[in-house]
Amino acid sequence: MAIGEPIVRVEDERFLRGEGRFIADYALPRMVEAHILRSPYAHATIRSIGLDQALALPGVHAVLTCDDLPEGLPPIHCRIPTHGDLSPYLQYPLALGKVRYVGEPVAVIVADTRAIAEDAAELVELDFDPLPAVTDPAAALAADAEQVHEAGNLAGRWGFDLGDVSGALEAATFMVSDRFSIQRHTAMPMETRGLLAYYDVGRGLLDIYGPTKVVHTNRNLLATMLRMGEAEIRMIEPDVGGSFGARGEFYPEDFLIPFAAIKLRRPVRWIEDRVEHFAAINHSRDCVFDVTVAADADGIITAFDVKLVTDMGGYIRTHGDVVPSHAGASFPGPYRVRNYRLDAMTVMTNKTPTGTYRAPGMFEANFARERAIDRLAQKMGMERAELRRKNLILPEQMPWHVGTESVKRPTIFDSGNFPLIFDRATDAFGWSLPYQREVDGWKRGRGMCALVEPSGLGPFEGVRIEVDQHGRVQIFSGSSNQGQGHETVLAQIASEVLTVPMEKVRVRHGDTGIITFGGGTYASRTAIIGGNAVYSASISVRTKALDAASRRFGIPVEELDLREGAIWHGLNNEPVAKIGDIARMLMPGNQEILQTPSAGNIPDNDGLVVTSYVRAVSAGAAVFAVHLADVLVDPATGETRVERYMVACDVGRQINPMIVEGQIVGGVAQGLGGTFLEELTYNEEGQLTTGTFTDYLMPNIYDMPPVTSLVFEESPATTNALGVKGVGEVGPSGVAAAVGNAIADALGTSVGLNTLPLTPQRVIEAIGFEVGA
Amino acid sequence: MNKRRVDLTVNNRAVSMMVEPRLSLADALRGELGLTGTHLGCEHGVCGACTIIVDSDPVRGCLMLAVQAEGAEIVTIEGATPVVGLSEIQAALREFHGLQCGFCTPGMVMVLHHLFSNNPVPSDSEIREALSGQLCRCTGYQGIVNAAKAVAARHMHQNVQPRETSQDHRE
């Protein structure tokens, strides 16, 4: 039995030995290196770009500017349906006429080495006319605001109006209104991006190493931009040092580096440096919620009324408006609230464009909703867990249709017993046990967040499974892997169904050359959709093997059985054939079971090979989770210390409990970074002022409390055959909410702690408010 | 740019390289010697992914120039790894799920290799201190700490003594 076992990961040995192959480890003969020259201005008109000196530097091969781009090149396509038409805001690979954020690519310099290319960058003469920078969405919406794009700074406005919000607000016994701000921060994987593109001129084939996440989508997008055939381009994922949503989208460089390779007829490698990464990778979060929550006298929440303003940055990228869209669609969370109104605005500014970061929209919405619910409980004088428990969606109400939609898919929670998991979580944490409120002058507080994390989104996933004559199994997955452990997880599923040991299963992924179609990795989908593709293909392989054995040996198929990697007949002591023998029999051209050859193909003899594409159920699989935290606060300094942290969740079914726990604990770490430390700040000129790891702090070992994960398999997903739910985003999703509530509890405050990150200064301010009140 | 000759010992082998004075030691190890196990996560001395052992001390490979390594004895992840399989530290990191994407991992292995070479039974706080200069974005450090604690517990049980100097598996 492989599914459900905490098997050590098959990926680990190569990484531990320093033998992982990341993009900067790749090189090709005749390779040259690229550096991207980026705009030093947040907003400016380009007058001219002088290249003479740069081109004269020995070792420089080319400097490409917007003048070199192909005639009629389209902007980078948005791959996700959006609310309204966002096409006027799309980005071209190089700035055309105007730059709109610091870090926008304006030229590509190709030289013998990266160092020479960087030297040449300093010799390029940029003649730009600076324009006023728009750095704040509120200022961007003012009547006389500088326009980032001709189409206007308000890119989109949409919403929902479900039930009767106005009536519910009028009838409410209790009501809380507040504003919650979630700061701009982002994924920040430990490995920066990079690409190595090689155009084989003679064959007309383009190979690109370095893409990840959604390689087939990116390949098709590039084929359109380069006017090439899709299969003429092969994108190959190397080992990838983390993505968390940001890395692997189609960025300007994903056009520029292949384009330079074609133009120069040489392999071109680009390795992003960290400072560049800060300005170039999608930023995320950066939004403000105005929330009104209403309740009746019995503590039944009757309405959410929400305004959401999201800072999109200088362009709309491949994700469109998916982040605020998810936030809006799932705002009501695990509560059975039918009156819900959303007024969402997406606003352009002169900052780095935005996209998804792990638990996109959910980290934000959970913070706003759960802080508001704590306020409501305080106002009502009701215990906070009791208020939540009272309003949870009930098991008999599943599947729960929220009534909203995101990226043209309805928001539906497929299954779950929320009250049961909630009770187990609060019991395990000892929520209702008394706790000492003061320790050595520090104040202790306790907080929670209840949430539903959608998972397994996106249309489909594909896999091909091949069994060879030695009985070894090769999985070719259309999905990708940035460190999550998918090589292990997918192998476990095939190992289980095909009854072959893990050592005989290998996984390839993230390569458009190995399977025709692929979905990719995002939205906690690979275990679900990629996993179910492997599951279904493995079952088909088993069926094919049993059928072949039945025909070959003249035994009714129902009397045959696949176990220990062999075909068995009844209770015989010896197997009829090993699975590898069946694979050999099924090889094309094999005479053993071949019928009289026909003139055409040989459909029955195409190997013990199965390709399977599985369609995802559009609403995915909903994970219910409860985050719980105890936090100590020093009222003198505003310093905080998370004492203990627990995430309880129902994932339906675990494939590898060790990996599940790792996803949760690591996710909490990222959530803590977003709660306390990480912030991408801009000054009035639109310069990023936290652009290094000395300014942008991520959690180190001393920032981590002990984290416990409590994982249940209570309600298998009803939307996939394995019953699994995605666990990748449960970890960060509720952290700011639970911790914010704990700090507020420690201080006994009913104001403040609405703005992330929760710095010592903001904690002190929350105390100040209370004293003043 | 004029290149300069640097003679040094890397993983117990004498090597010499011709490098530009501006080349970082990490870039030289990766580019000139093909030791790509040393990773560059920030190139400004914060993340610790490029940590190597230079003359028995853990050092950021990105903050040192190759020309400064004249005469130095260097151990990289390749030198801290047995010819086949995993070292005790590496095996523990796998057992306790102390890595996910694997990019920061060589740096983690190097600081733990250094720690355990000098102090076979470190306390919990010594383990944390050793890891405090390393950033990991995936794991939340819990698996890494648990792995190191397990190694320390095993050493205590086996009564392991400190080595004279930081050693290498390929001597």
GROMACS .gro file of N, CA and C in nm, chain A residues 632-704:
model
  219
  632LEU      N    1   0.220   3.600   2.255
  632LEU     CA    2   0.260   3.689   2.364
  632LEU      C    3   0.293   3.826   2.308
  633VAL      N    4   0.253   3.930   2.380
  633VAL     CA    5   0.276   4.066   2.336
  633VAL      C    6   0.341   4.144   2.449
  634ASP      N    7   0.447   4.215   2.416
  634ASP     CA    8   0.509   4.304   2.513
  634ASP      C    9   0.446   4.442   2.497
  635PRO      N   10   0.361   4.482   2.591
  635PRO     CA   11   0.290   4.610   2.573
  635PRO      C   12   0.383   4.730   2.576
  636ALA      N   13   0.504   4.712   2.629
  636ALA     CA   14   0.597   4.825   2.634
  636ALA      C   15   0.660   4.852   2.498
  637THR      N   16   0.687   4.747   2.423
  637THR     CA   17   0.760   4.764   2.297
  637THR      C   18   0.679   4.727   2.173
  638GLY      N   19   0.567   4.659   2.194
  638GLY     CA   20   0.491   4.612   2.079
  638GLY      C   21   0.549   4.486   2.018
  639GLU      N   22   0.650   4.432   2.081
  639GLU     CA   23   0.709   4.310   2.031
  639GLU      C   24   0.611   4.194   2.050
  640THR      N   25   0.612   4.102   1.958
  640THR     CA   26   0.520   3.989   1.965
  640THR      C   27   0.597   3.859   1.951
  641ARG      N   28   0.543   3.754   2.009
  641ARG     CA   29   0.604   3.622   1.998
  641ARG      C   30   0.493   3.519   1.989
  642VAL      N   31   0.485   3.449   1.877
  642VAL     CA   32   0.385   3.344   1.865
  642VAL      C   33   0.435   3.225   1.946
  643GLU      N   34   0.356   3.186   2.044
  643GLU     CA   35   0.398   3.078   2.133
  643GLU      C   36   0.374   2.941   2.073
  644ARG      N   37   0.255   2.923   2.019
  644ARG     CA   38   0.223   2.794   1.957
  644ARG      C   39   0.119   2.817   1.851
  645TYR      N   40   0.122   2.730   1.754
  645TYR     CA   41   0.034   2.748   1.639
  645TYR      C   42  -0.020   2.613   1.597
  646MET      N   43  -0.147   2.608   1.564
  646MET     CA   44  -0.206   2.482   1.519
  646MET      C   45  -0.293   2.507   1.397
  647VAL      N   46  -0.280   2.418   1.299
  647VAL     CA   47  -0.372   2.416   1.186
  647VAL      C   48  -0.443   2.282   1.187
  648ALA      N   49  -0.575   2.287   1.194
  648ALA     CA   50  -0.654   2.165   1.181
  648ALA      C   51  -0.728   2.172   1.049
  649CYS      N   52  -0.726   2.065   0.974
  649CYS     CA   53  -0.795   2.070   0.845
  649CYS      C   54  -0.840   1.931   0.804
  650ASP      N   55  -0.938   1.930   0.714
  650ASP     CA   56  -0.990   1.806   0.659
  650ASP      C   57  -0.952   1.801   0.512
  651VAL      N   58  -0.855   1.714   0.479
  651VAL     CA   59  -0.807   1.708   0.340
  651VAL      C   60  -0.869   1.592   0.262
  652GLY      N   61  -0.970   1.531   0.321
  652GLY     CA   62  -1.038   1.423   0.249
  652GLY      C   63  -0.961   1.293   0.255
  653ARG      N   64  -0.844   1.292   0.195
  653ARG     CA   65  -0.759   1.174   0.195
  653ARG      C   66  -0.617   1.219   0.171
  654GLN      N   67  -0.526   1.164   0.250
  654GLN     CA   68  -0.385   1.200   0.234
  654GLN      C   69  -0.315   1.097   0.146
  655ILE      N   70  -0.234   1.146   0.055
  655ILE     CA   71  -0.152   1.053  -0.024
  655ILE      C   72  -0.021   1.028   0.050
  656ASN      N   73   0.038   1.136   0.103
  656ASN     CA   74   0.161   1.122   0.181
  656ASN      C   75   0.154   1.217   0.301
  657PRO      N   76   0.122   1.164   0.419
  657PRO     CA   77   0.102   1.251   0.536
  657PRO      C   78   0.224   1.335   0.571
  658MET      N   79   0.345   1.286   0.541
  658MET     CA   80   0.465   1.365   0.569
  658MET      C   81   0.467   1.491   0.482
  659ILE      N   82   0.432   1.474   0.356
  659ILE     CA   83   0.430   1.590   0.265
  659ILE      C   84   0.316   1.684   0.303
  660VAL      N   85   0.203   1.629   0.343
  660VAL     CA   86   0.090   1.713   0.387
  660VAL      C   87   0.134   1.802   0.503
  661GLU      N   88   0.197   1.739   0.602
  661GLU     CA   89   0.242   1.818   0.717
  661GLU      C   90   0.343   1.925   0.675
  662GLY      N   91   0.434   1.886   0.586
  662GLY     CA   92   0.535   1.981   0.539
  662GLY      C   93   0.473   2.101   0.469
  663GLN      N   94   0.369   2.074   0.390
  663GLN     CA   95   0.300   2.184   0.321
  663GLN      C   96   0.235   2.278   0.423
  664ILE      N   97   0.177   2.221   0.526
  664ILE     CA   98   0.107   2.304   0.625
  664ILE      C   99   0.208   2.388   0.705
  665VAL      N  100   0.311   2.323   0.757
  665VAL     CA  101   0.406   2.396   0.841
  665VAL      C  102   0.478   2.503   0.760
  666GLY      N  103   0.524   2.466   0.640
  666GLY     CA  104   0.591   2.565   0.555
  666GLY      C  105   0.498   2.678   0.515
  667GLY      N  106   0.373   2.644   0.494
  667GLY     CA  107   0.275   2.747   0.459
  667GLY      C  108   0.252   2.844   0.573
  668VAL      N  109   0.249   2.792   0.695
  668VAL     CA  110   0.233   2.880   0.812
  668VAL      C  111   0.352   2.977   0.819
  669ALA      N  112   0.472   2.927   0.789
  669ALA     CA  113   0.590   3.015   0.792
  669ALA      C  114   0.570   3.133   0.696
  670GLN      N  115   0.522   3.103   0.576
  670GLN     CA  116   0.499   3.212   0.482
  670GLN      C  117   0.390   3.306   0.531
  671GLY      N  118   0.288   3.248   0.591
  671GLY     CA  119   0.182   3.332   0.647
  671GLY      C  120   0.234   3.423   0.756
  672LEU      N  121   0.325   3.370   0.838
  672LEU     CA  122   0.383   3.454   0.944
  672LEU      C  123   0.467   3.567   0.884
  673GLY      N  124   0.537   3.537   0.776
  673GLY     CA  125   0.612   3.642   0.707
  673GLY      C  126   0.520   3.755   0.662
  674GLY      N  127   0.408   3.717   0.603
  674GLY     CA  128   0.312   3.817   0.558
  674GLY      C  129   0.242   3.888   0.672
  675THR      N  130   0.237   3.824   0.785
  675THR     CA  131   0.168   3.883   0.901
  675THR      C  132   0.257   3.984   0.974
  676PHE      N  133   0.384   3.950   0.988
  676PHE     CA  134   0.471   4.032   1.073
  676PHE      C  135   0.580   4.111   0.999
  677LEU      N  136   0.631   4.056   0.888
  677LEU     CA  137   0.759   4.105   0.838
  677LEU      C  138   0.759   4.164   0.698
  678GLU      N  139   0.700   4.093   0.606
  678GLU     CA  140   0.728   4.120   0.466
  678GLU      C  141   0.643   4.235   0.412
  679GLU      N  142   0.709   4.332   0.349
  679GLU     CA  143   0.633   4.442   0.288
  679GLU      C  144   0.715   4.503   0.175
  680LEU      N  145   0.652   4.515   0.061
  680LEU     CA  146   0.713   4.583  -0.053
  680LEU      C  147   0.661   4.726  -0.052
  681THR      N  148   0.747   4.818  -0.008
  681THR     CA  149   0.703   4.957   0.007
  681THR      C  150   0.761   5.042  -0.106
  682TYR      N  151   0.687   5.146  -0.142
  682TYR     CA  152   0.729   5.239  -0.247
  682TYR      C  153   0.731   5.380  -0.192
  683ASN      N  154   0.824   5.459  -0.242
  683ASN     CA  155   0.819   5.601  -0.206
  683ASN      C  156   0.734   5.677  -0.309
  684GLU      N  157   0.727   5.809  -0.292
  684GLU     CA  158   0.637   5.887  -0.379
  684GLU      C  159   0.680   5.888  -0.524
  685GLU      N  160   0.810   5.865  -0.548
  685GLU     CA  161   0.858   5.859  -0.686
  685GLU      C  162   0.834   5.721  -0.748
  686GLY      N  163   0.776   5.633  -0.670
  686GLY     CA  164   0.750   5.499  -0.723
  686GLY      C  165   0.873   5.409  -0.722
  687GLN      N  166   0.970   5.442  -0.636
  687GLN     CA  167   1.086   5.356  -0.620
  687GLN      C  168   1.058   5.254  -0.511
  688LEU      N  169   1.090   5.128  -0.540
  688LEU     CA  170   1.075   5.022  -0.440
  688LEU      C  171   1.181   5.043  -0.333
  689THR      N  172   1.137   5.058  -0.208
  689THR     CA  173   1.233   5.090  -0.101
  689THR      C  174   1.267   4.968  -0.015
  690THR      N  175   1.207   4.854  -0.046
  690THR     CA  176   1.244   4.730   0.025
  690THR      C  177   1.285   4.626  -0.078
  691GLY      N  178   1.392   4.654  -0.147
  691GLY     CA  179   1.430   4.572  -0.261
  691GLY      C  180   1.547   4.478  -0.238
  692THR      N  181   1.581   4.451  -0.113
  692THR     CA  182   1.684   4.350  -0.086
  692THR      C  183   1.638   4.268   0.035
  693PHE      N  184   1.708   4.159   0.061
  693PHE     CA  185   1.674   4.078   0.178
  693PHE      C  186   1.712   4.145   0.310
  694THR      N  187   1.784   4.255   0.304
  694THR     CA  188   1.811   4.326   0.429
  694THR      C  189   1.696   4.421   0.464
  695ASP      N  190   1.614   4.455   0.362
  695ASP     CA  191   1.499   4.543   0.386
  695ASP      C  192   1.369   4.465   0.391
  696TYR      N  193   1.366   4.360   0.311
  696TYR     CA  194   1.247   4.276   0.302
  696TYR      C  195   1.277   4.150   0.380
  697LEU      N  196   1.223   4.144   0.501
  697LEU     CA  197   1.260   4.036   0.591
  697LEU      C  198   1.165   3.918   0.577
  698MET      N  199   1.224   3.802   0.564
  698MET     CA  200   1.144   3.679   0.562
  698MET      C  201   1.171   3.603   0.691
  699PRO      N  202   1.078   3.518   0.732
  699PRO     CA  203   1.098   3.449   0.860
  699PRO      C  204   1.226   3.365   0.860
  700ASN      N  205   1.306   3.381   0.962
  700ASN     CA  206   1.419   3.291   0.982
  700ASN      C  207   1.382   3.195   1.094
  701ILE      N  208   1.478   3.117   1.136
  701ILE     CA  209   1.444   3.009   1.230
  701ILE      C  210   1.390   3.064   1.363
  702TYR      N  211   1.437   3.182   1.401
  702TYR     CA  212   1.392   3.239   1.529
  702TYR      C  213   1.251   3.297   1.521
  703ASP      N  214   1.201   3.314   1.400
  703ASP     CA  215   1.065   3.367   1.386
  703ASP      C  216   0.959   3.258   1.387
  704MET      N  217   1.004   3.133   1.393
  704MET     CA  218   0.908   3.023   1.381
  704MET      C  219   0.868   2.965   1.517
   0.00000   0.00000   0.00000
